[in-house]
Amino acid sequence: MSSNSSNPHRSLELYSFSEQHFEKHHLRSLTELDEILDTEKKYWLNIHKSNQEEIFKEVCTYFDLHPVVLDDIDNTDQRPKLEDFDNFILIVSKMLYTKSDIEHLEIEQVSIAFNKNIIITFQENEYDIFDPLRTRLENPNGKMRKYGTDYFVYTILDAILDQYYVILELISDQTEKLEDDIVNDMKKVRLADIYKQRKSLQEIKKIIWPTRELISAWRKSDSHFITKRSTPFINDVYESAVEIIENLEMQRESITTLVEIFMTNISLKQNEVMKTLTIIATIFIPLTFIAGVYGMNFENMPELGWEYGYLSSWIFFLVVSSLMMYYFKRKRWF
Amino acid sequence: MSSNSSNPHRSLELYSFSEQHFEKHHLRSLTELDEILDTEKKYWLNIHKSNQEEIFKEVCTYFDLHPVVLDDIDNTDQRPKLEDFDNFILIVSKMLYTKSDIEHLEIEQVSIAFNKNIIITFQENEYDIFDPLRTRLENPNGKMRKYGTDYFVYTILDAILDQYYVILELISDQTEKLEDDIVNDMKKVRLADIYKQRKSLQEIKKIIWPTRELISAWRKSDSHFITKRSTPFINDVYESAVEIIENLEMQRESITTLVEIFMTNISLKQNEVMKTLTIIATIFIPLTFIAGVYGMNFENMPELGWEYGYLSSWIFFLVVSSLMMYYFKRKRWF
Amino acid sequence: MSSNSSNPHRSLELYSFSEQHFEKHHLRSLTELDEILDTEKKYWLNIHKSNQEEIFKEVCTYFDLHPVVLDDIDNTDQRPKLEDFDNFILIVSKMLYTKSDIEHLEIEQVSIAFNKNIIITFQENEYDIFDPLRTRLENPNGKMRKYGTDYFVYTILDAILDQYYVILELISDQTEKLEDDIVNDMKKVRLADIYKQRKSLQEIKKIIWPTRELISAWRKSDSHFITKRSTPFINDVYESAVEIIENLEMQRESITTLVEIFMTNISLKQNEVMKTLTIIATIFIPLTFIAGVYGMNFENMPELGWEYGYLSSWIFFLVVSSLMMYYFKRKRWF
Amino acid sequence: MSSNSSNPHRSLELYSFSEQHFEKHHLRSLTELDEILDTEKKYWLNIHKSNQEEIFKEVCTYFDLHPVVLDDIDNTDQRPKLEDFDNFILIVSKMLYTKSDIEHLEIEQVSIAFNKNIIITFQENEYDIFDPLRTRLENPNGKMRKYGTDYFVYTILDAILDQYYVILELISDQTEKLEDDIVNDMKKVRLADIYKQRKSLQEIKKIIWPTRELISAWRKSDSHFITKRSTPFINDVYESAVEIIENLEMQRESITTLVEIFMTNISLKQNEVMKTLTIIATIFIPLTFIAGVYGMNFENMPELGWEYGYLSSWIFFLVVSSLMMYYFKRKRWF
Amino acid sequence: MSSNSSNPHRSLELYSFSEQHFEKHHLRSLTELDEILDTEKKYWLNIHKSNQEEIFKEVCTYFDLHPVVLDDIDNTDQRPKLEDFDNFILIVSKMLYTKSDIEHLEIEQVSIAFNKNIIITFQENEYDIFDPLRTRLENPNGKMRKYGTDYFVYTILDAILDQYYVILELISDQTEKLEDDIVNDMKKVRLADIYKQRKSLQEIKKIIWPTRELISAWRKSDSHFITKRSTPFINDVYESAVEIIENLEMQRESITTLVEIFMTNISLKQNEVMKTLTIIATIFIPLTFIAGVYGMNFENMPELGWEYGYLSSWIFFLVVSSLMMYYFKRKRWF
């Protein structure tokens, strides 16, 4: 990456392809496009490094994209969406990935503008999402070369959704770990951990719901950039999106259940504590009273002089406490 | 099963049938189909043993199925769905069964591709689901021979939904057992059991909801492979699906109620414990104090010398504790 | 009933009627119908005693009803529904009644198949639901004679919904009784009673919701067996169904509230118990300690020899406990 | 009112009006209408005193209203609704008012049947709702005289909805009072009061929801008795209905919050009680034990003979209790 | 502001603009408009100071606005909405801002009536919302001058929604502060604070939901005052509205979570209190009993005379309490 930092236009890679043809162009400026573009082939222009905003602007102007497109691409808080324009379809989507662990989820916005002949992708960073695409594009027998630009965009969406699966799987693992901990050693679990989990799911939900809407909008779109041939493919991604959402909702429900179990465990614990106290106290408090009685200093206490007085008191203590224990046992307190 | 392991194509069974005719063919290779197929009859090709993936591929190619079909059949995590293609309708559905008890629910994916003349079924394993179909097919007066391929597919869906009923019934029995245990002997019930029950229902819900959508898609489909004649039948399955879902939701509600009763029982238990402690403690703590007073060693304590001092103290003890008991009785503490 | 048991066909009552005409026929076999039926009049055929399944089958065959109709009528677990066929409209509905108290709710399935000229009703038992209909039919000025078969069916639905009202009213009375008990004497109420109530409502909900859908389907139906003239009537039943559902939901909410009040009462009770314990314990435990101190046997305890030592200790006891009482009073503990 | 009780037909007031004309007629019988009615003017017939049922019937017959109309008007439990007939539009609505305080909410059914020329209003009692209408009708420049009968009906609906606002405001005041009491003096609040509040809201909800549907039905109606001119007015009432519903839902949420605060306060109270008990008990129980030890009567207890034995024990008591206090302080128990 | 109070018409500012032209007019009376208005240019009339109701009325009459418009503008409790009239589109919207802190949220109603040529804005106060608009209008290259009146209105809505974002951000900060406090120092947090937060969100929800409906109504409107050119812009605001609503819902969920954590913390605290009490009590109560026993005054108590009696009792005390501690340790009570 360091080697390229001196070349500000390095990010302008153009791939031209058709069923027979595949070529990679390195553009210095957009004006070079005038010579290259022809209607026989399809083109993929990938732009990254969001800091080079001027290029974004130039591209938008060159291809006559609607002014809101630039806003949408620039604003990295944009909700995923699909918008039909006369000359282009714009898709804003979000990639989810994690470099270390699930608590450090990273989100990258990927915008795609495409029409019959050209696909322009806008990336925030140079992440490797498009590498497999390049490989597939080089394969002369792949569907990517044969099918239209919409199939190309479908493969991108498919890759993004696959990534969502991976992330959900990671979260699911953590939820299961929490579940085990709650059952085995409550002390390890803090309610805050459970809620953090819930928050992660909420983050993803915020991304995946509009993504489903996006795909749904694709299915309903009557733009002529979308061929009938790609319908089964996009239906498939749609099914994936629905499944991810269902998975997500099931996990949210699991976490709600975890909170309930956590709370119940606290109650059960408290119950146990109270029982212990009650058993000990109800056994010994009456006995202590009796002991106190025979510790009184009245002059005229006949029992004190009895030969077996002391022994009787011990017998009394044992009988009373045994009866108490029996009572608690029968009440199934322990 | 072992006897067949040497014959990799054993699974290619083809049934041809019409109102007058029924025949079973054993195919060695798909090319044999060229001679057999004619438009007068209907055909049912059943393929199982998912490990023979090449056959799946061959079949898809032979009948010119869309590329996503192969993916859908292969991926055994596929959501139930119906998809209209130009030359086929694809249905992916899930069979639910249990070989031992309800906690070991098994799910098998059954995919069906059909058009006017041919039904191709794809099974994961050689389970006996299609046996009754074969029997009904052999009956020359049965509706299966008279009606179209869509009626054939309906009978499969009907059988699958019947199986869902059975599974739900089993779960329902378990829920009732839990309910009884909670009422009769709380100690036997663990909250985890209740939640496990809930999880099973969630699993089924995940399958039955898309199944309803599938049937709904059938009803709305305008494919010419679906005859008007089968409408009342498919409406019937749809009603079944709705009823299963309602049943499921009622069971989920029952389980939520179980959790509530469980929690309330804990509270009631705790209440009882606390009352026991309070009654014993509030009776004896003041008495112990009095006993303690007359255990003090002050030189000048006139009561100690009284003739009936000791007796009076006992009378006092009895009066106080009786009053306390009366108070608790009136407060309906026991 | 016993007198008829020898006559298996007793249940075949046919009423023919038109604006001027009303006649009751007793049929021995369905073939007699060939002579009776003519297009000028309307006919009502009532079939009960579900054990005579062959009659059901014969009727279905005679009137050329779709095969699923027989299944629907036979299966007494069928969800209420309306289905349009070419030659008939089928309505499956449920009657709710109780012979003793509300906890023994009985459900009877009533199926109705009708077209322009004939109404066939299928009952499980010989319950008196159709008696008022017969009376109204005999009245030559009644709307039943003038209006079409759809008006006839409407009156049946109306009667069924009226019965739902009655049942809901009974449940509502019980809920109010529970409410009173909770306020006046918690001990009388068990959580299980409340949940049983909820379960009854759930049972009814399971019947009334699809009934509403049924009526809604009627309103949307474009079958030519449904006349425009009956629209206001069916709108009226629809309103009734909606009202019953709202009533039901309100009762469900009331019961949820009951559970909440029940739980809160337990908490309040526990609070009261704890306060009693705390007040007694915090007053007497310190006093007992002081008494214990002066019960110690140290040789050198100057207070023991004081003249007013014992008196002072009592004064101290009274002052401390008064202060405590004041503190609790100010904290509004009692 | 007493003066009129002798005149059974006093309630037949007919107002005829047009842009130039306004006249009040007192009818003895409906037949007088034959002479009065002409298509140039508009008419308003107001009928109250629901006990004179025959008049209701006569009016329905005279104007050829559909049989269900009479049922709807008669049944004062009717849900608010709008129904299109060929010759009339029927609106059933509910007036809410209170004569004393909010706990005694009164509901009166107002039914309106209107077509292009005539408005018939049916009231349960002679409440003053229509007085302002009369006044506005007398004003020759008012919109009421210029606009159609639908505008007239709109003003009635508007007045009814305004009344709902007033009632909601009253309930809102009470909720705020409850809120204040909970914060300032829990003892004043009983959970039952909160639930009573909730019940009142539920009552209103039962009326206002169908009222919104009614207005919505008006907006969608294609009856020729509804002019395009009145659309913005009815949209306005619709907005009001939506706003009342939102207001209602917000109040319901507030009450749910109140219940939560109530429950939390109980928990906090209990916590405080438990802390008090625990602090006192954990301080004095160990001290009492020590005092008990030196109250033992062993012959050989060297500490008892020590010169500063008694003093040391007091020092020990003070040190231990100070440490305890410090511990509780650090744990932020008080 | 004081300088202007003498000039009642100061608020009549008219801006006329076209692609080439921009001019500011100060009107004394509306009649001056007759000369100014021509169809070539677009006009913006901004009216504030809601106390000058006559101007409102005059403007409505001058431009022939529907009577309900005046009501809507006047009533500052109006729900946000869009209404299509034949000669104008009316938009009622709400501005949210805060002059000090988030607890003093202020709401100002902004109504906009526009057609092809003129935009009339009605403000409650002279807040600075329109300043940036003026600046953009002066820019001859800005889109505002080129695009239609609908673009102008879009920019107002956009500005209003941006303000909602700011407010939500402020609330979000407060929620996070509450979250921190709950984790770090429960004593600082009162449940009432959390509910106040929830109430603020509810207030905003009440405004933002109908705002979304408003924008949705714009998108669906087929009024010819709305050009196709502005569609992508309004889609963008719609996305913003949806995002704000999602943000709001997430915050509401966060607050629900806060309440749960608050409640759980109370439970955990109580648990800890109870454990402390139980540990102390169960250790010392039995010991105190033993001490009491040897404080009894029976004449014949052999242990009292033993040489190591007293020592043994101490050993016994230590052993018993150590065992108890060990037991609690193993039960993980501390």
PDB file of N, CA, C and O in Angstrom, chain D residues 254-273:
ATOM      1  N   SER D 254     -48.016   5.763  29.163  1.00  0.00           N
ATOM      2  CA  SER D 254     -47.718   6.437  30.428  1.00  0.00           C
ATOM      3  C   SER D 254     -48.192   5.591  31.600  1.00  0.00           C
ATOM      4  O   SER D 254     -47.516   5.493  32.625  1.00  0.00           O
ATOM      5  N   ILE D 255     -49.358   4.991  31.445  1.00  0.00           N
ATOM      6  CA  ILE D 255     -49.906   4.220  32.555  1.00  0.00           C
ATOM      7  C   ILE D 255     -49.090   2.941  32.766  1.00  0.00           C
ATOM      8  O   ILE D 255     -48.832   2.546  33.905  1.00  0.00           O
ATOM      9  N   THR D 256     -48.656   2.329  31.673  1.00  0.00           N
ATOM     10  CA  THR D 256     -47.759   1.183  31.807  1.00  0.00           C
ATOM     11  C   THR D 256     -46.502   1.596  32.566  1.00  0.00           C
ATOM     12  O   THR D 256     -46.012   0.882  33.444  1.00  0.00           O
ATOM     13  N   THR D 257     -45.992   2.778  32.234  1.00  0.00           N
ATOM     14  CA  THR D 257     -44.833   3.299  32.942  1.00  0.00           C
ATOM     15  C   THR D 257     -45.153   3.485  34.421  1.00  0.00           C
ATOM     16  O   THR D 257     -44.337   3.149  35.280  1.00  0.00           O
ATOM     17  N   LEU D 258     -46.337   4.011  34.711  1.00  0.00           N
ATOM     18  CA  LEU D 258     -46.732   4.197  36.111  1.00  0.00           C
ATOM     19  C   LEU D 258     -46.697   2.877  36.872  1.00  0.00           C
ATOM     20  O   LEU D 258     -46.200   2.811  37.998  1.00  0.00           O
ATOM     21  N   VAL D 259     -47.240   1.835  36.240  1.00  0.00           N
ATOM     22  CA  VAL D 259     -47.237   0.523  36.896  1.00  0.00           C
ATOM     23  C   VAL D 259     -45.800   0.092  37.175  1.00  0.00           C
ATOM     24  O   VAL D 259     -45.469  -0.367  38.270  1.00  0.00           O
ATOM     25  N   GLU D 260     -44.936   0.279  36.174  1.00  0.00           N
ATOM     26  CA  GLU D 260     -43.526  -0.084  36.369  1.00  0.00           C
ATOM     27  C   GLU D 260     -42.908   0.685  37.527  1.00  0.00           C
ATOM     28  O   GLU D 260     -42.195   0.110  38.354  1.00  0.00           O
ATOM     29  N   ILE D 261     -43.175   2.006  37.564  1.00  0.00           N
ATOM     30  CA  ILE D 261     -42.607   2.809  38.652  1.00  0.00           C
ATOM     31  C   ILE D 261     -43.161   2.323  39.991  1.00  0.00           C
ATOM     32  O   ILE D 261     -42.429   2.208  40.977  1.00  0.00           O
ATOM     33  N   PHE D 262     -44.447   2.046  40.017  1.00  0.00           N
ATOM     34  CA  PHE D 262     -45.078   1.542  41.235  1.00  0.00           C
ATOM     35  C   PHE D 262     -44.371   0.281  41.727  1.00  0.00           C
ATOM     36  O   PHE D 262     -43.992   0.168  42.897  1.00  0.00           O
ATOM     37  N   MET D 263     -44.175  -0.659  40.795  1.00  0.00           N
ATOM     38  CA  MET D 263     -43.518  -1.913  41.153  1.00  0.00           C
ATOM     39  C   MET D 263     -42.076  -1.673  41.614  1.00  0.00           C
ATOM     40  O   MET D 263     -41.618  -2.268  42.590  1.00  0.00           O
ATOM     41  N   THR D 264     -41.387  -0.810  40.897  1.00  0.00           N
ATOM     42  CA  THR D 264     -40.008  -0.521  41.270  1.00  0.00           C
ATOM     43  C   THR D 264     -39.947   0.109  42.648  1.00  0.00           C
ATOM     44  O   THR D 264     -39.069  -0.198  43.454  1.00  0.00           O
ATOM     45  N   ASN D 265     -40.882   1.010  42.922  1.00  0.00           N
ATOM     46  CA  ASN D 265     -40.900   1.638  44.236  1.00  0.00           C
ATOM     47  C   ASN D 265     -41.079   0.598  45.334  1.00  0.00           C
ATOM     48  O   ASN D 265     -40.453   0.690  46.392  1.00  0.00           O
ATOM     49  N   ILE D 266     -41.949  -0.383  45.067  1.00  0.00           N
ATOM     50  CA  ILE D 266     -42.116  -1.449  46.058  1.00  0.00           C
ATOM     51  C   ILE D 266     -40.787  -2.166  46.283  1.00  0.00           C
ATOM     52  O   ILE D 266     -40.370  -2.405  47.423  1.00  0.00           O
ATOM     53  N   SER D 267     -40.104  -2.462  45.187  1.00  0.00           N
ATOM     54  CA  SER D 267     -38.812  -3.144  45.297  1.00  0.00           C
ATOM     55  C   SER D 267     -37.810  -2.304  46.066  1.00  0.00           C
ATOM     56  O   SER D 267     -37.080  -2.800  46.924  1.00  0.00           O
ATOM     57  N   LEU D 268     -37.777  -1.014  45.738  1.00  0.00           N
ATOM     58  CA  LEU D 268     -36.820  -0.133  46.411  1.00  0.00           C
ATOM     59  C   LEU D 268     -37.126  -0.065  47.903  1.00  0.00           C
ATOM     60  O   LEU D 268     -36.221  -0.075  48.738  1.00  0.00           O
ATOM     61  N   LYS D 269     -38.409   0.018  48.215  1.00  0.00           N
ATOM     62  CA  LYS D 269     -38.856   0.057  49.606  1.00  0.00           C
ATOM     63  C   LYS D 269     -38.386  -1.209  50.335  1.00  0.00           C
ATOM     64  O   LYS D 269     -37.846  -1.149  51.434  1.00  0.00           O
ATOM     65  N   GLN D 270     -38.619  -2.333  49.689  1.00  0.00           N
ATOM     66  CA  GLN D 270     -38.245  -3.604  50.291  1.00  0.00           C
ATOM     67  C   GLN D 270     -36.734  -3.651  50.518  1.00  0.00           C
ATOM     68  O   GLN D 270     -36.261  -4.129  51.550  1.00  0.00           O
ATOM     69  N   ASN D 271     -36.024  -3.135  49.529  1.00  0.00           N
ATOM     70  CA  ASN D 271     -34.582  -3.081  49.657  1.00  0.00           C
ATOM     71  C   ASN D 271     -34.166  -2.307  50.898  1.00  0.00           C
ATOM     72  O   ASN D 271     -33.302  -2.733  51.666  1.00  0.00           O
ATOM     73  N   GLU D 272     -34.810  -1.177  51.096  1.00  0.00           N
ATOM     74  CA  GLU D 272     -34.496  -0.314  52.230  1.00  0.00           C
ATOM     75  C   GLU D 272     -34.799  -1.032  53.544  1.00  0.00           C
ATOM     76  O   GLU D 272     -34.000  -1.005  54.491  1.00  0.00           O
ATOM     77  N   VAL D 273     -35.962  -1.698  53.572  1.00  0.00           N
ATOM     78  CA  VAL D 273     -36.346  -2.439  54.765  1.00  0.00           C
ATOM     79  C   VAL D 273     -35.301  -3.508  55.085  1.00  0.00           C
ATOM     80  O   VAL D 273     -34.831  -3.634  56.222  1.00  0.00           O
TER      81      VAL D 273
END
